[in-house]
GROMACS .gro file of C-alpha atoms in nm:
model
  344
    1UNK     CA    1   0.000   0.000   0.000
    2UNK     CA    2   0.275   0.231   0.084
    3UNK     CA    3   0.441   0.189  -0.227
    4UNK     CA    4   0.119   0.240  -0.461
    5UNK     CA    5   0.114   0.582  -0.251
    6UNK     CA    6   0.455   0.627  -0.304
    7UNK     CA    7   0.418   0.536  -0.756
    8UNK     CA    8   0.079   0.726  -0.745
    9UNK     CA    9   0.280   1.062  -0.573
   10UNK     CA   10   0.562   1.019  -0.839
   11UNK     CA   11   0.280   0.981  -1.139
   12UNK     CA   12   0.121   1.279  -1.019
   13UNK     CA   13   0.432   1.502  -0.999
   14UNK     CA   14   0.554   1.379  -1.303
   15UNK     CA   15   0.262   1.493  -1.493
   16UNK     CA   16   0.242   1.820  -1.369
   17UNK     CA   17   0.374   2.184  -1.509
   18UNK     CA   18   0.734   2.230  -1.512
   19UNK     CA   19   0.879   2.353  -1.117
   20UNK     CA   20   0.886   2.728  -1.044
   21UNK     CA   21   1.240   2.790  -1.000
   22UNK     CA   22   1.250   2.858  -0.693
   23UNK     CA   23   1.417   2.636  -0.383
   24UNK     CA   24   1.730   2.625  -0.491
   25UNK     CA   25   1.844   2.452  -0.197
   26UNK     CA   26   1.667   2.129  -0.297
   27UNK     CA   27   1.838   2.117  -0.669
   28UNK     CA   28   2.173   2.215  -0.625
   29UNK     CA   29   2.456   1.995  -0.490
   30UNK     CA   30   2.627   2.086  -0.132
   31UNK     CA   31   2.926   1.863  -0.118
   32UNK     CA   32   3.246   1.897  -0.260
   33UNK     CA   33   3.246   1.464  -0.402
   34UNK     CA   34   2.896   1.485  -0.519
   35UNK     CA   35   2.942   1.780  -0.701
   36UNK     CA   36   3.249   1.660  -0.859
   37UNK     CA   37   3.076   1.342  -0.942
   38UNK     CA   38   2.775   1.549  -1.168
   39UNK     CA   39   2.586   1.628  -0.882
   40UNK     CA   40   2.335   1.359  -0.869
   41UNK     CA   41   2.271   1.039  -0.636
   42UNK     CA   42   2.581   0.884  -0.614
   43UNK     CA   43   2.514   0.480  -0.629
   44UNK     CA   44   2.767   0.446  -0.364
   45UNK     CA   45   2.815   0.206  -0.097
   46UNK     CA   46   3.121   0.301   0.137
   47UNK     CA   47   2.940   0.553   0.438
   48UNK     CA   48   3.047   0.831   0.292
   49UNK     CA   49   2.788   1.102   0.441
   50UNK     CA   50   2.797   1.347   0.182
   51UNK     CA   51   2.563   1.095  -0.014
   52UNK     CA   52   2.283   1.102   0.209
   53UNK     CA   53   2.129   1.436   0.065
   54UNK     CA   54   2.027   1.318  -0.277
   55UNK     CA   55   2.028   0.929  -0.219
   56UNK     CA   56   1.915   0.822   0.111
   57UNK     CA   57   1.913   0.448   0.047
   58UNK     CA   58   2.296   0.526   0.054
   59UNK     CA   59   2.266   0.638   0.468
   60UNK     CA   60   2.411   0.273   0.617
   61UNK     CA   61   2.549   0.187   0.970
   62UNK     CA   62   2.919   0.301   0.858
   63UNK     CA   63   2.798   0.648   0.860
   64UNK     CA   64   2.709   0.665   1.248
   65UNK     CA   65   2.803   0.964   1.399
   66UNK     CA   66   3.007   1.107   1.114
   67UNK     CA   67   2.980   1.472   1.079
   68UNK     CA   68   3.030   1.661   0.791
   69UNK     CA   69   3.037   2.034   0.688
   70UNK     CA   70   3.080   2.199   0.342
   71UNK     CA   71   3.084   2.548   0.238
   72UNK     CA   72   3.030   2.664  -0.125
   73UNK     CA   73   3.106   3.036  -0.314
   74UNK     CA   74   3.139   3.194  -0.618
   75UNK     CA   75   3.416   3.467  -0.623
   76UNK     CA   76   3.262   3.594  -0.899
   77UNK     CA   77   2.904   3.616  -0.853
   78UNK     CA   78   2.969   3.678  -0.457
   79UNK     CA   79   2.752   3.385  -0.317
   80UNK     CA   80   2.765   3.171  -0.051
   81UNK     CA   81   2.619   2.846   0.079
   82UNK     CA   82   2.664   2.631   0.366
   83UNK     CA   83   2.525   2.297   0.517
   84UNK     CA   84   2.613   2.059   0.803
   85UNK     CA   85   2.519   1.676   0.831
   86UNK     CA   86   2.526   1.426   1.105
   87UNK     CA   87   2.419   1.059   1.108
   88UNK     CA   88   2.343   0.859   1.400
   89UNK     CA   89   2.238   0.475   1.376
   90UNK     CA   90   1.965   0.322   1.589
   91UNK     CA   91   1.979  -0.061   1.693
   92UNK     CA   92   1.620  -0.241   1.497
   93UNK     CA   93   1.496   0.073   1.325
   94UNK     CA   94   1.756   0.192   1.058
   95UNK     CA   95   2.022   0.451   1.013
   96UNK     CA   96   1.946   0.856   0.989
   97UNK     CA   97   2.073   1.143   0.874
   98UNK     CA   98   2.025   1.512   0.985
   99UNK     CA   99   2.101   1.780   0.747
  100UNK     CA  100   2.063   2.166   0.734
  101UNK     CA  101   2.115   2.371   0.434
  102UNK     CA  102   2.205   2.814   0.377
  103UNK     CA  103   2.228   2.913   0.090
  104UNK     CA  104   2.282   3.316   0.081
  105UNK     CA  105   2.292   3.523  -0.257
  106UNK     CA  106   2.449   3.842  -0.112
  107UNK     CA  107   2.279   4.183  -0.114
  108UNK     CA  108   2.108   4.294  -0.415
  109UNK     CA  109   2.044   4.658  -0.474
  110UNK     CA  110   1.652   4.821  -0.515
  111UNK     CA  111   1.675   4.958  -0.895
  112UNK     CA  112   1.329   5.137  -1.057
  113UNK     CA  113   1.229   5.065  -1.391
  114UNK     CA  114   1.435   5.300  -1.555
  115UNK     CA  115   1.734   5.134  -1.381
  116UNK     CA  116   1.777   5.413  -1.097
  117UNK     CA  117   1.949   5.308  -0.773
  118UNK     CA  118   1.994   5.501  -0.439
  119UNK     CA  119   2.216   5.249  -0.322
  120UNK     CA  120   1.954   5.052  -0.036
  121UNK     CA  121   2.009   4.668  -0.056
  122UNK     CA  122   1.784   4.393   0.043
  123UNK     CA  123   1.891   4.014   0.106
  124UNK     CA  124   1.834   3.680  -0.097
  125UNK     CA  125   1.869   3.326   0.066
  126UNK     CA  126   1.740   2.973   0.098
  127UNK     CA  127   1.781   2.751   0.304
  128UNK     CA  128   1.657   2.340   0.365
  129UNK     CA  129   1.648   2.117   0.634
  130UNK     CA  130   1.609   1.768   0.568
  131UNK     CA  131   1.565   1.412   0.807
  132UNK     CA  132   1.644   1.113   0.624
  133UNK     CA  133   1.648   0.728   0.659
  134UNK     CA  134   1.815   0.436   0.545
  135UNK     CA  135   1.807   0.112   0.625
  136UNK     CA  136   2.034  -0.200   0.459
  137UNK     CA  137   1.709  -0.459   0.374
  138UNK     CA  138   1.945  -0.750   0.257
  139UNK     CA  139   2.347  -0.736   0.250
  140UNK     CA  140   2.276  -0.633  -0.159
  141UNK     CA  141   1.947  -0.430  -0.110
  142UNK     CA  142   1.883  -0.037   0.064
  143UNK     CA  143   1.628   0.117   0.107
  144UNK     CA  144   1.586   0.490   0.249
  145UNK     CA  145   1.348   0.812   0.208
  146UNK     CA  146   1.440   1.186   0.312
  147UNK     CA  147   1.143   1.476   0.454
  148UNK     CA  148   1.280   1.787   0.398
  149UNK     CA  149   1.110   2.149   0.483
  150UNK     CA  150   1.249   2.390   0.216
  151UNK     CA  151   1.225   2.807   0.240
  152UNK     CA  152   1.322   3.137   0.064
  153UNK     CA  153   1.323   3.516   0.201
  154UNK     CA  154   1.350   3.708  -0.079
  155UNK     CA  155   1.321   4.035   0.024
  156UNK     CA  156   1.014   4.120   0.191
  157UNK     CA  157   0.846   3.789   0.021
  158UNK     CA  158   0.843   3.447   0.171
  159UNK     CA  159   0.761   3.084   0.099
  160UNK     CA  160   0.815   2.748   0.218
  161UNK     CA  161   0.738   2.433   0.104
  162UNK     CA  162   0.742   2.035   0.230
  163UNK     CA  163   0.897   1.775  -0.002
  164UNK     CA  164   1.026   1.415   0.006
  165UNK     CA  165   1.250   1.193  -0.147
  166UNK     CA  166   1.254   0.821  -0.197
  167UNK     CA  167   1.584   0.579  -0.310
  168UNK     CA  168   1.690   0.225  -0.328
  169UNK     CA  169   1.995   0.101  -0.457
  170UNK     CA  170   2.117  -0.284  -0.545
  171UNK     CA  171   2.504  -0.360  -0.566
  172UNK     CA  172   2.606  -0.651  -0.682
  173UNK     CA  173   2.922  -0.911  -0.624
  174UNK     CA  174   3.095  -0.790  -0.959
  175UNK     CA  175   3.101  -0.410  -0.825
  176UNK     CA  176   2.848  -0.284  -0.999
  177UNK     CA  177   2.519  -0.045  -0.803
  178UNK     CA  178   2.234   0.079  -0.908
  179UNK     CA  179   2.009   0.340  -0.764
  180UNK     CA  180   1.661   0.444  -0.849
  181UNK     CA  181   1.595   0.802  -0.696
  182UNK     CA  182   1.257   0.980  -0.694
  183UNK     CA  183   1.350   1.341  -0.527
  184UNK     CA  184   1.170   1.642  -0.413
  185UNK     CA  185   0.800   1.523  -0.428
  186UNK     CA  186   0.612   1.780  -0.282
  187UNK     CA  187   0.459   2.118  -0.322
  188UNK     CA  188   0.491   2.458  -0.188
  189UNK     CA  189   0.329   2.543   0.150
  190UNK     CA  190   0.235   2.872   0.190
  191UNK     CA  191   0.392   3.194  -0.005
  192UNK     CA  192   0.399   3.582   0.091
  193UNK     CA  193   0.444   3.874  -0.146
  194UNK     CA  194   0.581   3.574  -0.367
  195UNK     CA  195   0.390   3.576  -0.726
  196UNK     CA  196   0.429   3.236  -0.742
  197UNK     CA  197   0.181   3.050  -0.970
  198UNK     CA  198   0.340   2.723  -1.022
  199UNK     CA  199   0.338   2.510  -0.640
  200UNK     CA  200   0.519   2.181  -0.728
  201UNK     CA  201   0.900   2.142  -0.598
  202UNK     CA  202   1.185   2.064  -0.863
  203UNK     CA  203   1.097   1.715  -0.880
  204UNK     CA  204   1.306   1.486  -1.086
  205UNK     CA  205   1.360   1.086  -1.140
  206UNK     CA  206   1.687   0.941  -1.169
  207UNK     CA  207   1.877   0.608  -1.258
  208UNK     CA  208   2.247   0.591  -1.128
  209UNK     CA  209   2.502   0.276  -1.243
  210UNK     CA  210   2.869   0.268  -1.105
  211UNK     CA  211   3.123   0.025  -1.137
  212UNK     CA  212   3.420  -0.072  -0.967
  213UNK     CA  213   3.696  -0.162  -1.214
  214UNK     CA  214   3.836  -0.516  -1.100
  215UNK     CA  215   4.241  -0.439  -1.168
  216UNK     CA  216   4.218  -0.036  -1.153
  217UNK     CA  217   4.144   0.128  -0.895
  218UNK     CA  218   3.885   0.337  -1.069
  219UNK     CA  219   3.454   0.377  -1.002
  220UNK     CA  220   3.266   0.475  -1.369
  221UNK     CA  221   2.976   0.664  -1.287
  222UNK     CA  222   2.702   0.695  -1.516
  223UNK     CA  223   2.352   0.832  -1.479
  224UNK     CA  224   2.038   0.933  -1.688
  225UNK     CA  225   1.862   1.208  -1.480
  226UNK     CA  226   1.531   1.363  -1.560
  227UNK     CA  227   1.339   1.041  -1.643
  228UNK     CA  228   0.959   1.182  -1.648
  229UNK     CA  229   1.070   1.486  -1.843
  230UNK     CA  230   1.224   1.357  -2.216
  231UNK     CA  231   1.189   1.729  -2.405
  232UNK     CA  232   1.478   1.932  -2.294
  233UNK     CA  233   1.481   2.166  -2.593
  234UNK     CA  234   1.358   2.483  -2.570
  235UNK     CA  235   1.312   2.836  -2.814
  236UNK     CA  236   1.660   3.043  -2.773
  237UNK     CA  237   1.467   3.401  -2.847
  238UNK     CA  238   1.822   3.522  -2.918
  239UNK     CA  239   1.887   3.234  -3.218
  240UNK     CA  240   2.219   3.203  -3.047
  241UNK     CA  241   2.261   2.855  -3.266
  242UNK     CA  242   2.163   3.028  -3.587
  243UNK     CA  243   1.923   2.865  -3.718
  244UNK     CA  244   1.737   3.174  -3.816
  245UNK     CA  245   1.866   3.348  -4.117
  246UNK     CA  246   1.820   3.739  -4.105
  247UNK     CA  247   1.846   3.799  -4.484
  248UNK     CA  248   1.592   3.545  -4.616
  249UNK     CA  249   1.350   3.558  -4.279
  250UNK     CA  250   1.400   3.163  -4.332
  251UNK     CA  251   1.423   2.942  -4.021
  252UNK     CA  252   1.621   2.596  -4.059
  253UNK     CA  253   1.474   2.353  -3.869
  254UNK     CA  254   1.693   2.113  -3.661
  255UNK     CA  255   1.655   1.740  -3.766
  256UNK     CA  256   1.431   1.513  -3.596
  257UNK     CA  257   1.806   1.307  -3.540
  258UNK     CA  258   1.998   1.638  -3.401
  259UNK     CA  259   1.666   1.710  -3.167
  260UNK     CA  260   1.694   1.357  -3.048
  261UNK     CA  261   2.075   1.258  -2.962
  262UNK     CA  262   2.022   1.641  -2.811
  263UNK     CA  263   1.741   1.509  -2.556
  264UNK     CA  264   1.937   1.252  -2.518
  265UNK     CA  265   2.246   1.391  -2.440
  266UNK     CA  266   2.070   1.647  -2.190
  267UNK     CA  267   1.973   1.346  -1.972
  268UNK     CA  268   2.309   1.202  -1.943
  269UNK     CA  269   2.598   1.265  -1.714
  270UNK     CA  270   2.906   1.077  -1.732
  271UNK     CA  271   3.227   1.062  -1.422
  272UNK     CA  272   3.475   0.869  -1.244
  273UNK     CA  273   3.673   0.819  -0.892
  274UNK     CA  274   4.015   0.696  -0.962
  275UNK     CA  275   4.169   0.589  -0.606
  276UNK     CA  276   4.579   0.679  -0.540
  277UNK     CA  277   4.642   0.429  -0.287
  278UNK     CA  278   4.429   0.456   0.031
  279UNK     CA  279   4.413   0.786   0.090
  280UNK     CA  280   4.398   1.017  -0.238
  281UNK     CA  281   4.134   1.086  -0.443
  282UNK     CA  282   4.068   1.220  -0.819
  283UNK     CA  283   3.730   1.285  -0.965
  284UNK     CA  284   3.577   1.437  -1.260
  285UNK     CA  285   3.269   1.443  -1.440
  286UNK     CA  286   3.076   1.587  -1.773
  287UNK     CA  287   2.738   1.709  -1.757
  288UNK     CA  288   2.599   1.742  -2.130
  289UNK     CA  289   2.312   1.927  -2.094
  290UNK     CA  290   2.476   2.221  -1.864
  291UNK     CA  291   2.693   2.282  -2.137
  292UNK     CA  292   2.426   2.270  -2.402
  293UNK     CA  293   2.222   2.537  -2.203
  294UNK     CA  294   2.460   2.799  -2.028
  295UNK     CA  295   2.769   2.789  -2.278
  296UNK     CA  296   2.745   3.011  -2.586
  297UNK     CA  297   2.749   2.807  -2.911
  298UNK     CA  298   3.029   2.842  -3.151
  299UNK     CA  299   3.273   2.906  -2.895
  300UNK     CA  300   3.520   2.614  -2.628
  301UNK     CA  301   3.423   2.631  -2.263
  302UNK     CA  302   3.485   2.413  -1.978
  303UNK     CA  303   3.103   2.440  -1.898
  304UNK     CA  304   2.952   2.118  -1.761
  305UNK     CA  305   3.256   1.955  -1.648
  306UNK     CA  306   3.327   1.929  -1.284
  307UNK     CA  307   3.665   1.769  -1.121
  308UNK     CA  308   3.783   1.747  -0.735
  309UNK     CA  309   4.015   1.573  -0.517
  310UNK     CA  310   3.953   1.433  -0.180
  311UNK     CA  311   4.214   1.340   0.114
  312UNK     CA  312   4.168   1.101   0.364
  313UNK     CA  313   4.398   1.186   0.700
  314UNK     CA  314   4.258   0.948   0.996
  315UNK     CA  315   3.942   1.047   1.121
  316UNK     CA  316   3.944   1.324   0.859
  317UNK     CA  317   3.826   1.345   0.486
  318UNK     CA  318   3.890   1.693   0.326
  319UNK     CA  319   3.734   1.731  -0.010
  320UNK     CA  320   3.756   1.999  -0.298
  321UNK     CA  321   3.550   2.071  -0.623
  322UNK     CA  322   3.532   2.291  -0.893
  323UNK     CA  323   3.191   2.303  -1.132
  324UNK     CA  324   3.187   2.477  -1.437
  325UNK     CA  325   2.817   2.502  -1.470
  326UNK     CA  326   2.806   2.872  -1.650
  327UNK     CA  327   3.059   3.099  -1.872
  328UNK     CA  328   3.010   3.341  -1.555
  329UNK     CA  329   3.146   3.154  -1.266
  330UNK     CA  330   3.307   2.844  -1.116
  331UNK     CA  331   3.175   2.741  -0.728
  332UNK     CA  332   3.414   2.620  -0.544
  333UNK     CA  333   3.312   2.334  -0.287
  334UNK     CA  334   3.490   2.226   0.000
  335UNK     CA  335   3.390   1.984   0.251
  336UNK     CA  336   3.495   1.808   0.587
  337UNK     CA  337   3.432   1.514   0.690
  338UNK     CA  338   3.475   1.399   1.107
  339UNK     CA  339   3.426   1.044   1.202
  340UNK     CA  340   3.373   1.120   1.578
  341UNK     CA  341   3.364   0.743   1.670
  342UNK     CA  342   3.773   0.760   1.644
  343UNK     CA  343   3.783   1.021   1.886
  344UNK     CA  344   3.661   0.789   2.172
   0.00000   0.00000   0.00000
């Protein structure tokens, strides 16, 4: 019964408009490894805690009482986020994870119409706090499902909404994992001073596959993200691609082939974890449809790759990331990881 809820929740979110845009804090990675990784649910199985956010059915026994904190900016664009996580296990009921999310935008200045400015700033943020649960069913089968209460102040308005998520994830004697994720289903709360027509949270279906190479130290990562959305195209009203030609008022179609391998593409995300002996880590990713949306054609960027390193020092991970999700700006993660059971 639980589970037809669970199918009839995803159908219904699935079939409804497009998100609003808003809650950031639910779409956006906040770890330094899963942000170098493509910044989806990881199908990892090694207690890592930075996991737990987007793929509970990862949050397992070997993450009790780990602690870990991350901080995120963007030189350039002069924003900021931070979160903090903690996982505690419980004997008979399962394994949880605590985790509270900032993310602040800096202050933006009050501007007319006409573009005037007297120099009087208001404030931007968003923030998410989320419970989760996981719990190992079988020594090859978890299971786990995150409640999360999401807000924004944006200015004078405000709005909050209450969303869930639901995993599992299968790994295998050969290496391989798979996960099945089914994130933010839920709808917005209550809003104020927020014209805000469209209620439904970011929601979005994914299928993760890794593998651990037998004689190289090296995890493939592979995901297709988006599943109950396939059209990722949309009208450029600038014609940045071209197609429309200014002389002859003629506008060249893409091919139905082009449209598709593009759709395609956009759901797709591609990285790997190559291990340096036991305590050094290298990671990198591609994320095809962040370049196809926030690069400018015709020209070489780096947008929609991602790459970090992570250090393991005792009771200590330390991790670092770079994504380069827009021709703008670069956000740096960085995260720390505490196992406090090896202080006692």
């Amino acid at each position: 019964m639980i589970l037809a809820l669970v199918l009839s929740i995803i159908a219904l979110q699935a079939n409804a408009q497009v998100s609003n845009g808003l809650y950031r804090a639910l779409r956006d990675a906040n770890s330094a490894r899963v942000a170098a990784l493509g910044g989806l649910p990881l199908p990892m199985h090694d207690g890592d805690l930075q996991t737990a956010v987007f793929n509970p059915s990862a949050i397992s026994p070997e993450m009790n009482n780990q602690l870990s904190l991350s901080y995120v900016g963007d030189f350039n664009l002069g924003t900021h986020f931070g979160s903090a996580q903690y996982s505690h296990t419980f004997d008979k009921v399962g394994s949880f994870a605590a985790s509270v999310q900032y993310y602040n935008y800096g202050n933006m200045q009050y501007a007319t119409e006409s573009s005037y400015t007297d120099g009087s700033t208001f404030n931007v943020s968003d923030y998410a706090i989320t419970i989760g649960w996981g719990r190992e069913l079988t020594d090859r089968w978890s299971i786990g499902a995150n409640l999360k209460y999401a807000g924004v102040q944006y200015e004078t308005g405000r709005a909050g909404a209450l969303g869930v998520d639901v995993a599992a994830t299968y790994w295998s004697y050969t290496n391989w994992a798979f996960t099945l994720a089914a994130r933010n289903i839920g709808r917005q709360l209550f809003s104020q001073e927020m014209n805000v027509e469209n209620k439904w949270l970011p929601f979005s279906l994914d299928f993760m596959v890794s593998k651990k190479l037998n004689h190289l130290p090296l995890t493939i990562i592979a995901g297709y993200k988006d599943i109950q959305h396939w059209n990722k195209l949309y009208d450029d009203p600038l014609d940045l691609a071209g197609y429309y030609d200014p002389i002859t008022g003629e506008y060249k179609e893409p091919s139905k082939a082009a449209k598709f391998f593009t759709n395609l593409g956009c759901h797709l995300v591609i990285g790997g974890e190559l291990a340096i002996g036991k305590h050094l880590y290298l990671r990198a990713a591609y994320n095809y449809e962040a370049h196809h949306t926030m690069s400018v054609p015709k020209k070489r960027s780096l947008v929609g790759f991602s790459a970090g390193i992570g250090l393991k020092i005792k009771a200590f991970q330390i991790d670092y990331a770079r994504s380069r999700n827009n021709i703008v700006g670069s956000p740096n993660f960085l995260t720390l990881r505490i196992d406090l059971s090896k202080f006692k």
